[in-house]
Short mmCIF file of C-alpha atoms and ligand atoms in Angstrom, two decimals:
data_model
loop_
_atom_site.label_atom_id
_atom_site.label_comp_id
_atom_site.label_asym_id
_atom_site.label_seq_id
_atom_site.Cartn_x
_atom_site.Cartn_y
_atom_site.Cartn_z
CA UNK A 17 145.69 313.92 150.61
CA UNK A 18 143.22 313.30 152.71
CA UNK A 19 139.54 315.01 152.40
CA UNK A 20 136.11 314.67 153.12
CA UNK A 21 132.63 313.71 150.95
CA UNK A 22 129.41 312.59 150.43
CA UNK A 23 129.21 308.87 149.37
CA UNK A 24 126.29 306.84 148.18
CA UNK A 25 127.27 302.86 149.92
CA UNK A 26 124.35 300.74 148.13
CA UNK A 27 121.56 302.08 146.16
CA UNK A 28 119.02 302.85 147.35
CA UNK A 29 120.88 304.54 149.68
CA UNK A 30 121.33 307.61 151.20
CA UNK A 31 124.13 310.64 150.96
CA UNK A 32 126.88 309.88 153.94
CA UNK A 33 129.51 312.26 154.54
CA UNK A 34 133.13 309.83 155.17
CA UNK A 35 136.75 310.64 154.99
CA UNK A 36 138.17 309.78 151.94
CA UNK A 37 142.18 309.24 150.31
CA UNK A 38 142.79 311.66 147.43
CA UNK A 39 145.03 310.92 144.45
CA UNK A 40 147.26 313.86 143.93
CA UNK A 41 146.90 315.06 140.60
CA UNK A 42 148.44 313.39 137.40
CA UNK A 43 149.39 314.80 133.87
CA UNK A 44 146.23 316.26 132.30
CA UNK A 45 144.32 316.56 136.24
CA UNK A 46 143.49 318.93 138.02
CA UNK A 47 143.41 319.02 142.27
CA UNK A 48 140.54 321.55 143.35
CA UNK A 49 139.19 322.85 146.65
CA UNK A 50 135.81 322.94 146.00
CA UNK A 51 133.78 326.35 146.51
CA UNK A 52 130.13 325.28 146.42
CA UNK A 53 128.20 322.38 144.34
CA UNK A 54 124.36 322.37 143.50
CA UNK A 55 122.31 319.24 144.61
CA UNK A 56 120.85 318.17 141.29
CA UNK A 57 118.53 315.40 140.96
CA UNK A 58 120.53 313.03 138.72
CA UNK A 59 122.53 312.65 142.11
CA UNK A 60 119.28 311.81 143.89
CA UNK A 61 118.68 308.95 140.62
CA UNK A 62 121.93 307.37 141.71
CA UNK A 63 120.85 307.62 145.64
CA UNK A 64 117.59 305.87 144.37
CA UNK A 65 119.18 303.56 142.08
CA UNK A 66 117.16 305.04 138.78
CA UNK A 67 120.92 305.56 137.42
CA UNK A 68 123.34 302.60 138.91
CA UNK A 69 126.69 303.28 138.47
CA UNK A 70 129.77 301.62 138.21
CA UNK A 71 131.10 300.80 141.82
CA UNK A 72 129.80 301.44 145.45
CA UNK A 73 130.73 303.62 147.06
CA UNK A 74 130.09 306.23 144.86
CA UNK A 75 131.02 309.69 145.63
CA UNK A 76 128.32 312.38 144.43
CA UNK A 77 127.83 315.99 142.99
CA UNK A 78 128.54 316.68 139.58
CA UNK A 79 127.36 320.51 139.64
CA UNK A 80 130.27 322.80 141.23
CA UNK A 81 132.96 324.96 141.42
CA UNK A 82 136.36 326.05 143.03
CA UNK A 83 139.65 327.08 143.01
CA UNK A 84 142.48 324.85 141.66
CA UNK A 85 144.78 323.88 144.41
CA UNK A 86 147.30 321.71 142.23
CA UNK A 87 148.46 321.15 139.01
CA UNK A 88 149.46 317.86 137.33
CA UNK A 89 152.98 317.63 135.59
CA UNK A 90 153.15 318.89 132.11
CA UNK A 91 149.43 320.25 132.25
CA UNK A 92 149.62 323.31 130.46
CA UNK A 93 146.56 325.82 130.51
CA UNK A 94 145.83 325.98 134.35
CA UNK A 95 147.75 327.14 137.33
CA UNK A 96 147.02 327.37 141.02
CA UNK A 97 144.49 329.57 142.15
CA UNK A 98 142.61 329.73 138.82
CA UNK A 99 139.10 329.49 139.37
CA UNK A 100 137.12 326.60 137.76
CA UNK A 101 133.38 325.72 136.52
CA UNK A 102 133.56 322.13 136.14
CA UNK A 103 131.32 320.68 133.24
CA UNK A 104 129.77 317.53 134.17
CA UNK A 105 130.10 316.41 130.74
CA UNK A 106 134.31 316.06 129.60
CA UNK A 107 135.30 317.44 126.57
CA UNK A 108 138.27 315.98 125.25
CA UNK A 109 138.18 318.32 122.19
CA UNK A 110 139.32 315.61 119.31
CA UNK A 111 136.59 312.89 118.93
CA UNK A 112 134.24 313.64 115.98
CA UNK A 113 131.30 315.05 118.70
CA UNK A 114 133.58 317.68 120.10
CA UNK A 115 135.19 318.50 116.42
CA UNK A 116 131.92 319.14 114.84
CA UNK A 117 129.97 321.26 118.08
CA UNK A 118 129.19 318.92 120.10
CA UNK A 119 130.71 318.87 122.63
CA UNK A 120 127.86 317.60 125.29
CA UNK A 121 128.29 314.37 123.27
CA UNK A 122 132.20 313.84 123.61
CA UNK A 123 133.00 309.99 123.54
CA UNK A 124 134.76 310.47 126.72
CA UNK A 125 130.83 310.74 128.78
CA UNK A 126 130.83 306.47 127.95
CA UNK A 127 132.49 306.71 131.45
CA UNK A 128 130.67 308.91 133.55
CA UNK A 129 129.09 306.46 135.63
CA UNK A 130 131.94 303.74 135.55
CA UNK A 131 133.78 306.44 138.33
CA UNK A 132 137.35 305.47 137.48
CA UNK A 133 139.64 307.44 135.23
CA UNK A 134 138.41 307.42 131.79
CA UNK A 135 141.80 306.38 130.18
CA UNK A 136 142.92 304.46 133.25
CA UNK A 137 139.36 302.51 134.14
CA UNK A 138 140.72 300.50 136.43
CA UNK A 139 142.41 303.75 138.51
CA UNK A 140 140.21 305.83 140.89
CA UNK A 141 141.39 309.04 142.28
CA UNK A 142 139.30 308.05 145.79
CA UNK A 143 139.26 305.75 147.89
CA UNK A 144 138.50 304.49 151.81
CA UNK A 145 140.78 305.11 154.35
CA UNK A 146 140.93 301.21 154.83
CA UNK A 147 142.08 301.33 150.67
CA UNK A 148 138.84 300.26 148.68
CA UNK A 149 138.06 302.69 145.52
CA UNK A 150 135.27 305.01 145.77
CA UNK A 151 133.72 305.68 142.08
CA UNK A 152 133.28 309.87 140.70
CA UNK A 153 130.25 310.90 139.95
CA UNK A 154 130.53 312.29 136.23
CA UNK A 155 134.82 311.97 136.60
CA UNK A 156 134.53 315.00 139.59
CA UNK A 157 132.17 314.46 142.55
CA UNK A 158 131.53 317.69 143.73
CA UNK A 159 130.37 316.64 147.31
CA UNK A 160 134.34 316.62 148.23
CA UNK A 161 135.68 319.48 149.89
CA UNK A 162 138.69 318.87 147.63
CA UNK A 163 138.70 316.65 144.26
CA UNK A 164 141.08 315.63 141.46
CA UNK A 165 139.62 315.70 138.08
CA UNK A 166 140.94 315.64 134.93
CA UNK A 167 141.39 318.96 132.44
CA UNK A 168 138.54 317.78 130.41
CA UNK A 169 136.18 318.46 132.94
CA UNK A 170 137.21 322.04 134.21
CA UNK A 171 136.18 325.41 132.30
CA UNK A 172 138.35 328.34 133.71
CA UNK A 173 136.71 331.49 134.28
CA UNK A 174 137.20 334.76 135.27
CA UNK A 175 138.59 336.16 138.62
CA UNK A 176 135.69 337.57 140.59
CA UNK A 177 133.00 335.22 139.74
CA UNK A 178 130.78 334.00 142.53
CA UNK A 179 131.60 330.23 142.14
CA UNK A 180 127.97 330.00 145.11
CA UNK A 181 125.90 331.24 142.12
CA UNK A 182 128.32 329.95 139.10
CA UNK A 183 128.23 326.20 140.25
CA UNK A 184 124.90 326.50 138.59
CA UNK A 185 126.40 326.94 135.02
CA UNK A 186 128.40 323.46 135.54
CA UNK A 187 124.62 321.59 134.72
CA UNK A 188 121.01 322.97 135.95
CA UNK A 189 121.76 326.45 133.97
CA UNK A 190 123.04 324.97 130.82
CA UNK A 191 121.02 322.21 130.40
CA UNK A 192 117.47 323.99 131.32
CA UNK A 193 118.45 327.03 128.88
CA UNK A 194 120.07 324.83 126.05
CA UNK A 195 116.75 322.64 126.30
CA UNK A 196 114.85 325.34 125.28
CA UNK A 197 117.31 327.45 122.81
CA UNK A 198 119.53 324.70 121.43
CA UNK A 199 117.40 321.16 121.74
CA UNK A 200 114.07 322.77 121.32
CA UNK A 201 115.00 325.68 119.32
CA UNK A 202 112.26 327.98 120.40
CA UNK A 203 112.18 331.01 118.01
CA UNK A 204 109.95 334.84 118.55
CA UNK A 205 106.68 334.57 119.14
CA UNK A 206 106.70 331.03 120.19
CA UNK A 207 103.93 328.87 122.71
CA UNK A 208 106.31 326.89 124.72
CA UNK A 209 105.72 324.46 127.21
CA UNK A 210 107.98 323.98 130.50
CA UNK A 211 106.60 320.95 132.84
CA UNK A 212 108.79 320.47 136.14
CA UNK A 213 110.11 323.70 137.74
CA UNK A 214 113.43 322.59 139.79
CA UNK A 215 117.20 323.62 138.61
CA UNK A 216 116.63 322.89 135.17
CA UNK A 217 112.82 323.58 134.60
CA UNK A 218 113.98 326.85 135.86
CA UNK A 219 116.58 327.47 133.57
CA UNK A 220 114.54 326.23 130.79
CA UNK A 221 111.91 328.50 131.76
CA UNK A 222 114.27 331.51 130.93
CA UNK A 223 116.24 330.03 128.05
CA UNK A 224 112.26 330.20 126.39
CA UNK A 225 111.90 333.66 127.75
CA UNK A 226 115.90 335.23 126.08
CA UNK A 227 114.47 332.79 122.72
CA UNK A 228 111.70 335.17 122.99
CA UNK A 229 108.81 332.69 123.28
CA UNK A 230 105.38 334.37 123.42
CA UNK A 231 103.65 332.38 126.10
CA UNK A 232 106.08 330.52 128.29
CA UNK A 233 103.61 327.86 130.28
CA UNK A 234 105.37 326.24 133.16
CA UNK A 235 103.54 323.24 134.74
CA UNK A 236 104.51 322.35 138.40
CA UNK A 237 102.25 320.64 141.54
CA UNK A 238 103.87 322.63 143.58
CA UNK A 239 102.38 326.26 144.15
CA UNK A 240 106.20 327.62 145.33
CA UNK A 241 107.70 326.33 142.36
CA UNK A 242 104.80 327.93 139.88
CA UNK A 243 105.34 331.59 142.09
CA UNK A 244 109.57 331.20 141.45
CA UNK A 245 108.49 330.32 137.38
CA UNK A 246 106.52 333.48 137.01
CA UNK A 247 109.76 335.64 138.39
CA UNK A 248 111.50 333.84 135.81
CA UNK A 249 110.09 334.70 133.02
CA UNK A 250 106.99 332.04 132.68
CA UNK A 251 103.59 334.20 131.56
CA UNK A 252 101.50 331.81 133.02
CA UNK A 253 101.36 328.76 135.54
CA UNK A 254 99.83 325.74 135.80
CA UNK A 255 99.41 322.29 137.92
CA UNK A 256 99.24 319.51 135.04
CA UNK A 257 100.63 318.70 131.67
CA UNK A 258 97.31 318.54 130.10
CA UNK A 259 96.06 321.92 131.72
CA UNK A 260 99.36 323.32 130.29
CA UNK A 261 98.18 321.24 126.54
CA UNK A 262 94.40 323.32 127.04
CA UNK A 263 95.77 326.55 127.58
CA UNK A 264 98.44 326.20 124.88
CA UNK A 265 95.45 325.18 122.25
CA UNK A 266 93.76 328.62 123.70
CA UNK A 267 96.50 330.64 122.72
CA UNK A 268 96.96 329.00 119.63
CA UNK A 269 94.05 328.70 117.57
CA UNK A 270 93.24 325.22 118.99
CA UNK A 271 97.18 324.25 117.34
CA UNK A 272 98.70 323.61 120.43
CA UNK A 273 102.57 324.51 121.77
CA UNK A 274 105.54 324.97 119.41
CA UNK A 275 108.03 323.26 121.96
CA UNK A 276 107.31 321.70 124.80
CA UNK A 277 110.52 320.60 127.68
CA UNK A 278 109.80 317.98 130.15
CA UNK A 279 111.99 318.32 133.13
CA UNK A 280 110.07 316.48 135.62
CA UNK A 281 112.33 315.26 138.55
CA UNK A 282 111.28 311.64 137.80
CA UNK A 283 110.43 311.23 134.60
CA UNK A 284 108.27 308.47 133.13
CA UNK A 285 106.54 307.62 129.84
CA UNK A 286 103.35 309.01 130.33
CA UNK A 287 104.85 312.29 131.10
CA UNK A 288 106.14 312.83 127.45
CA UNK A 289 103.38 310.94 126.25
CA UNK A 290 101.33 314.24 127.44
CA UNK A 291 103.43 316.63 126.69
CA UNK A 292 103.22 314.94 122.95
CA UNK A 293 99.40 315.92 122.83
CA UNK A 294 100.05 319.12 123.87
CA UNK A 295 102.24 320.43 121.09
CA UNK A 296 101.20 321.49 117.90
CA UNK A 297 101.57 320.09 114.26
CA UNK A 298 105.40 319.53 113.50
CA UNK A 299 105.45 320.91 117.27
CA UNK A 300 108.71 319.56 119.00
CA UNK A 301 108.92 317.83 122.60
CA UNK A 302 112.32 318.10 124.07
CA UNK A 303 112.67 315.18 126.85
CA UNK A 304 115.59 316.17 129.92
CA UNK A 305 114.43 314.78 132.81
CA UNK A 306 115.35 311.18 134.09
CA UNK A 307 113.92 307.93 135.22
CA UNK A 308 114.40 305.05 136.24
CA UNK A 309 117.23 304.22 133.30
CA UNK A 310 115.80 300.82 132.40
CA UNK A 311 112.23 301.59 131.85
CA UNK A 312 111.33 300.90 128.10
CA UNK A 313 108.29 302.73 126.37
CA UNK A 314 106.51 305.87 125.27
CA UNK A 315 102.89 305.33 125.32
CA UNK A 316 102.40 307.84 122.35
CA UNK A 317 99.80 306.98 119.49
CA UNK A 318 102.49 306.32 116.87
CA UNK A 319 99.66 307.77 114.00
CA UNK A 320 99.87 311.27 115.67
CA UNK A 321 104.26 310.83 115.15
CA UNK A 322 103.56 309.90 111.41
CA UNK A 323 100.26 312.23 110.54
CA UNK A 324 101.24 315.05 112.76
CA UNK A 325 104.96 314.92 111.58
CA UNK A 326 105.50 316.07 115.76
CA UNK A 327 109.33 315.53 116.83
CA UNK A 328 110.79 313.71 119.79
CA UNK A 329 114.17 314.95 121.10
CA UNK A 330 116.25 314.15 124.07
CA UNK A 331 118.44 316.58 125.26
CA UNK A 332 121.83 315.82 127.18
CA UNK A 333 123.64 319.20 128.88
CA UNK A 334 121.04 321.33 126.72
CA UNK A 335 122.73 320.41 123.74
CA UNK A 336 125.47 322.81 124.96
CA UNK A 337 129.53 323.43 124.27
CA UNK A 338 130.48 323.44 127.89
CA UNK A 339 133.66 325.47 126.85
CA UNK A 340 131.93 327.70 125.04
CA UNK A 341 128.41 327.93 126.60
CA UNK A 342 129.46 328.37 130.24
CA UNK A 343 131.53 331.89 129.89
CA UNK A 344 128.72 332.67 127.36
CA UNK A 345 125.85 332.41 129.97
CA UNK A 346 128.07 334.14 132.86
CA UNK A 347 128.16 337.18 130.73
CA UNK A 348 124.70 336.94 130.35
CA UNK A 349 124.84 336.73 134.35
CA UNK A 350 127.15 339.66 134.87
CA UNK A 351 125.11 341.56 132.11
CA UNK A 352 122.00 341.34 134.26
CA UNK A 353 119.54 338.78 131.55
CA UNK A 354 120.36 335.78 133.19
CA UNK A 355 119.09 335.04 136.74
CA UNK A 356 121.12 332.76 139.07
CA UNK A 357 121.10 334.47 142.33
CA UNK A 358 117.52 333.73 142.37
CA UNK A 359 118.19 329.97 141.50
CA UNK A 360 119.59 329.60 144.60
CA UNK A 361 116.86 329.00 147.34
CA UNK A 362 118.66 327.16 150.34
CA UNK A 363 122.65 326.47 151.03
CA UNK A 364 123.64 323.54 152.91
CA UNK A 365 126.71 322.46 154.44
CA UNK A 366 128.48 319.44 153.42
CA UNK A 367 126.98 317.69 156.21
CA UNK A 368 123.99 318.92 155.46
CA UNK A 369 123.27 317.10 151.87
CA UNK A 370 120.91 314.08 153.08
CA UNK A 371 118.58 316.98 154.12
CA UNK A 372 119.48 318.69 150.88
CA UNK A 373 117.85 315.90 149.36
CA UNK A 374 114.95 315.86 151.48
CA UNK A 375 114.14 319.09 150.93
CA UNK A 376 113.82 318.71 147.14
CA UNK A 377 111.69 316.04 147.13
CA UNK A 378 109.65 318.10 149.91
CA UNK A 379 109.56 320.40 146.75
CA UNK A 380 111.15 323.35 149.20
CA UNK A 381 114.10 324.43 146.56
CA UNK A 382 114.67 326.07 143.18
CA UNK A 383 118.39 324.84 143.91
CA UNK A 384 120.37 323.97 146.67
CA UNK A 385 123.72 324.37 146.86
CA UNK A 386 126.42 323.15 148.99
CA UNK A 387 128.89 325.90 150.37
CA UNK A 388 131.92 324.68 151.20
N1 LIG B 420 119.47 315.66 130.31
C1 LIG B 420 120.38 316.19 131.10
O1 LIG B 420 121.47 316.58 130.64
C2 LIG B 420 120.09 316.35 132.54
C3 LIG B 420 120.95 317.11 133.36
C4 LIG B 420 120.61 317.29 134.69
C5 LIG B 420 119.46 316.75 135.21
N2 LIG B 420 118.65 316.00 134.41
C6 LIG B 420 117.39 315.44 134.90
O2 LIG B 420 116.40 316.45 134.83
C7 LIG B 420 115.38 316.18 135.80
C8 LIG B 420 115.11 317.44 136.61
O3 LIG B 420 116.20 317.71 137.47
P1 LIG B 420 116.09 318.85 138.59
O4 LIG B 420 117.40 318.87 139.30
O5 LIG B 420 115.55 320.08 138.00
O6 LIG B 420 114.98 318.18 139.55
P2 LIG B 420 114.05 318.87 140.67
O7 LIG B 420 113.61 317.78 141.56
O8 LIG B 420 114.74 320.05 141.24
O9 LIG B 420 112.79 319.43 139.84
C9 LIG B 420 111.83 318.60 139.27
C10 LIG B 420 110.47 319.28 139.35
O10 LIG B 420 109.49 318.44 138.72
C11 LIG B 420 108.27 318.67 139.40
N3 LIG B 420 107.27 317.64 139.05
C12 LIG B 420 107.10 316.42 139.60
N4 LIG B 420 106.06 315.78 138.99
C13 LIG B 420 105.60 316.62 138.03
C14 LIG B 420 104.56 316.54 137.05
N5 LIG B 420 103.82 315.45 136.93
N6 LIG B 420 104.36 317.60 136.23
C15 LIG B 420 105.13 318.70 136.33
N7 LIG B 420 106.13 318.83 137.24
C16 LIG B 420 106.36 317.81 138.07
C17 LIG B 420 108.68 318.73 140.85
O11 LIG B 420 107.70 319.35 141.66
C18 LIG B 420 109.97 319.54 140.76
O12 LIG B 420 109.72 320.93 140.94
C19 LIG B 420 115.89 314.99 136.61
O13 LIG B 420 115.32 313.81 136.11
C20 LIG B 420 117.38 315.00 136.36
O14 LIG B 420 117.98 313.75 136.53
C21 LIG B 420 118.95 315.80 133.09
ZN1 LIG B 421 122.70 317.66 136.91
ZN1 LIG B 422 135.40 314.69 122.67
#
């Protein structure tokens, strides 16, 4: 069928809305009308070029949901008009990651980036009207107004949820929260550091808070993005990493934070290298945010690694079971502890997503989301 989305040409590049061919769906894919999809900023790394990916043009938007419009043959488990979450991370449910809980890590994310079909990587569900393939961000480029993904990706859920707010759950909500409860771990009484309040700082910043972290300290430049942090949950606010390290040591008998989550839009070495000094003995860093993908090197003092016994962990989805995680945090939604109405700052039409991204690095959004 024919349809619509946002396509990155050349990197760096910027978000251009073209029409686009379709594949209809095949056994184990799905064909969706999309309901809304979050601009997150790992799109904006692929705009840059931080993250290249595997052909140009690339379709973008891995953050969304909607309403399944087709079934492939034989592809039990969905039908038509079933509403869908889509994880941007596949979980094919057999490899030894998804057998043993962890499903963030399925082997099937090798081919997020290659946008082709992950058994079939020379087959792309898009393409040009003039026949050349266009690549899927993550396997399900959410800036389409309609898109063809395989079951792997898609997590039904239930009948009245708000796919505007639940697009959220598909990768800002579970990766911010999962950074802090799953990566980091954070436990009662915890000093926890958050630095970089966007979609996943955010979510991070409350994943601390449910953990029940004492002090929740989120670090932002931007005074908008401190105010939003302090409605969700932080207990205090700061401009800089080592501001965030000082007032952590206050709390703390001159120790320093338990956990501390770098989410920073663009993240670089020296970010976790601070974020390093400001956690405590055995204290644990949990590094989400992205950078430039081929930048090598942690300026960190490897003596304060070895003496200090401090851990380094990177976390991908929030260390999260999509299929399991994202119904578990809508009930925490539609029980009132989990905020994602709030999340939601601007909404943007399809048209509208070069601004989108404008906007966030004008640091003017919490999240914004495309509404289809
Ligand atoms: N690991 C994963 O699974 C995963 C998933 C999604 C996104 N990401 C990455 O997480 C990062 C954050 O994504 P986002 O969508 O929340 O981005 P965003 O742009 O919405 O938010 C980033 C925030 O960092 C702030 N910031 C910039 N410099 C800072 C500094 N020196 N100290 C503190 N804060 C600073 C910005 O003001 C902004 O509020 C990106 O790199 C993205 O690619 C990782
Ligand atoms: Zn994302
Ligand atoms: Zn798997």
């Amino acid at each position: 069928m024919k349809t619509r989305g946002a396509v990155i040409r050349q990197a760096p590049g910027k978000y251009e809305v073209v029409n686009l061919e379709l594949d209809d769906p095949r056994q184990g894919e799905l064909r969706v009308r999309m309901v809304a999809s979050g601009l997150c900023h790992s799109d904006d790394h692929v705009a840059t070029g931080d993250i290249p990916v595997g052909v140009y043009p690339f379709a973008g938007g891995h953050e969304g949901g909607g309403i399944v419009d087709a079934v492939g043959p034989n592809t039990p488990g969905f039908a038509e008009g079933d509403k869908v979450v889509f994880s941007f991370l596949p979980g094919c449910g057999r490899c030894r990651w998804c057998a043993t809980g962890h499903q963030n890590l399925c082997d099937l994310g090798a081919g997020l980036l290659a946008g082709a079909r992950w058994n079939d990587p020379t087959s792309y569900r898009l393409h040009l009207e003039d026949g050349s393939p266009v690549g899927q961000m993550c396997g399900i480029s959410t800036f389409c107004e309609y898109t063809t993904v395989a079951v792997d990706s898609a997590v039904k859920v239930a009948e009245d949820t708000p796919l505007e707010k639940a697009c959220l759950l598909g990768c800002s909500v579970g990766t911010g929260w999962g950074s802090a409860v799953n990566t980091g771990e954070v436990r009662p009484g915890d000093t926890v550091i958050v630095a970089g309040v966007g979609g996943i700082g955010a979510n991070a910043v409350q994943g601390a808070a449910h953990a029940g972290a004492a002090n929740v300290i989120a670090v932002d430049p931007v005074a908008f993005k401190r105010e939003a942090a302090e409605s969700l949950g932080a207990t205090h606010t700061v401009a800089s990493i080592p501001e965030a390290g000082e007032l952590a040591r206050s709390f703390t008998n001159g120790q320093g934070a338990d956990v501390a989550i770098v989410t920073i839009g663009v993240t670089k070495g020296e970010h976790v290298a601070e974020a390093f000094s400001g956690v405590r003995k055995q204290g644990t860093v949990v590094v989400t945010g992205l950078g430039n993908v081929t930048e090598v090197g942690l300026p960190i003092a490897i003596s304060e690694l070895t003496l200090l016994e401090k851990k380094l962990k990177g976390s991908l989805f929030g260390s999260s079971n999509p299929s399991a995680d994202i119904p578990r945090l809508l009930e925490l939604y539609r029980a009132g502890h989990l905020k994602l109405d709030e999340l939601v700052t601007t909404e943007y039409s399809l048209d509208e997503v070069a601004r989108g991204y404008e906007d966030m690095h004008a640091g003017k959004n919490i999240r914004g989301v495309i509404r289809y």
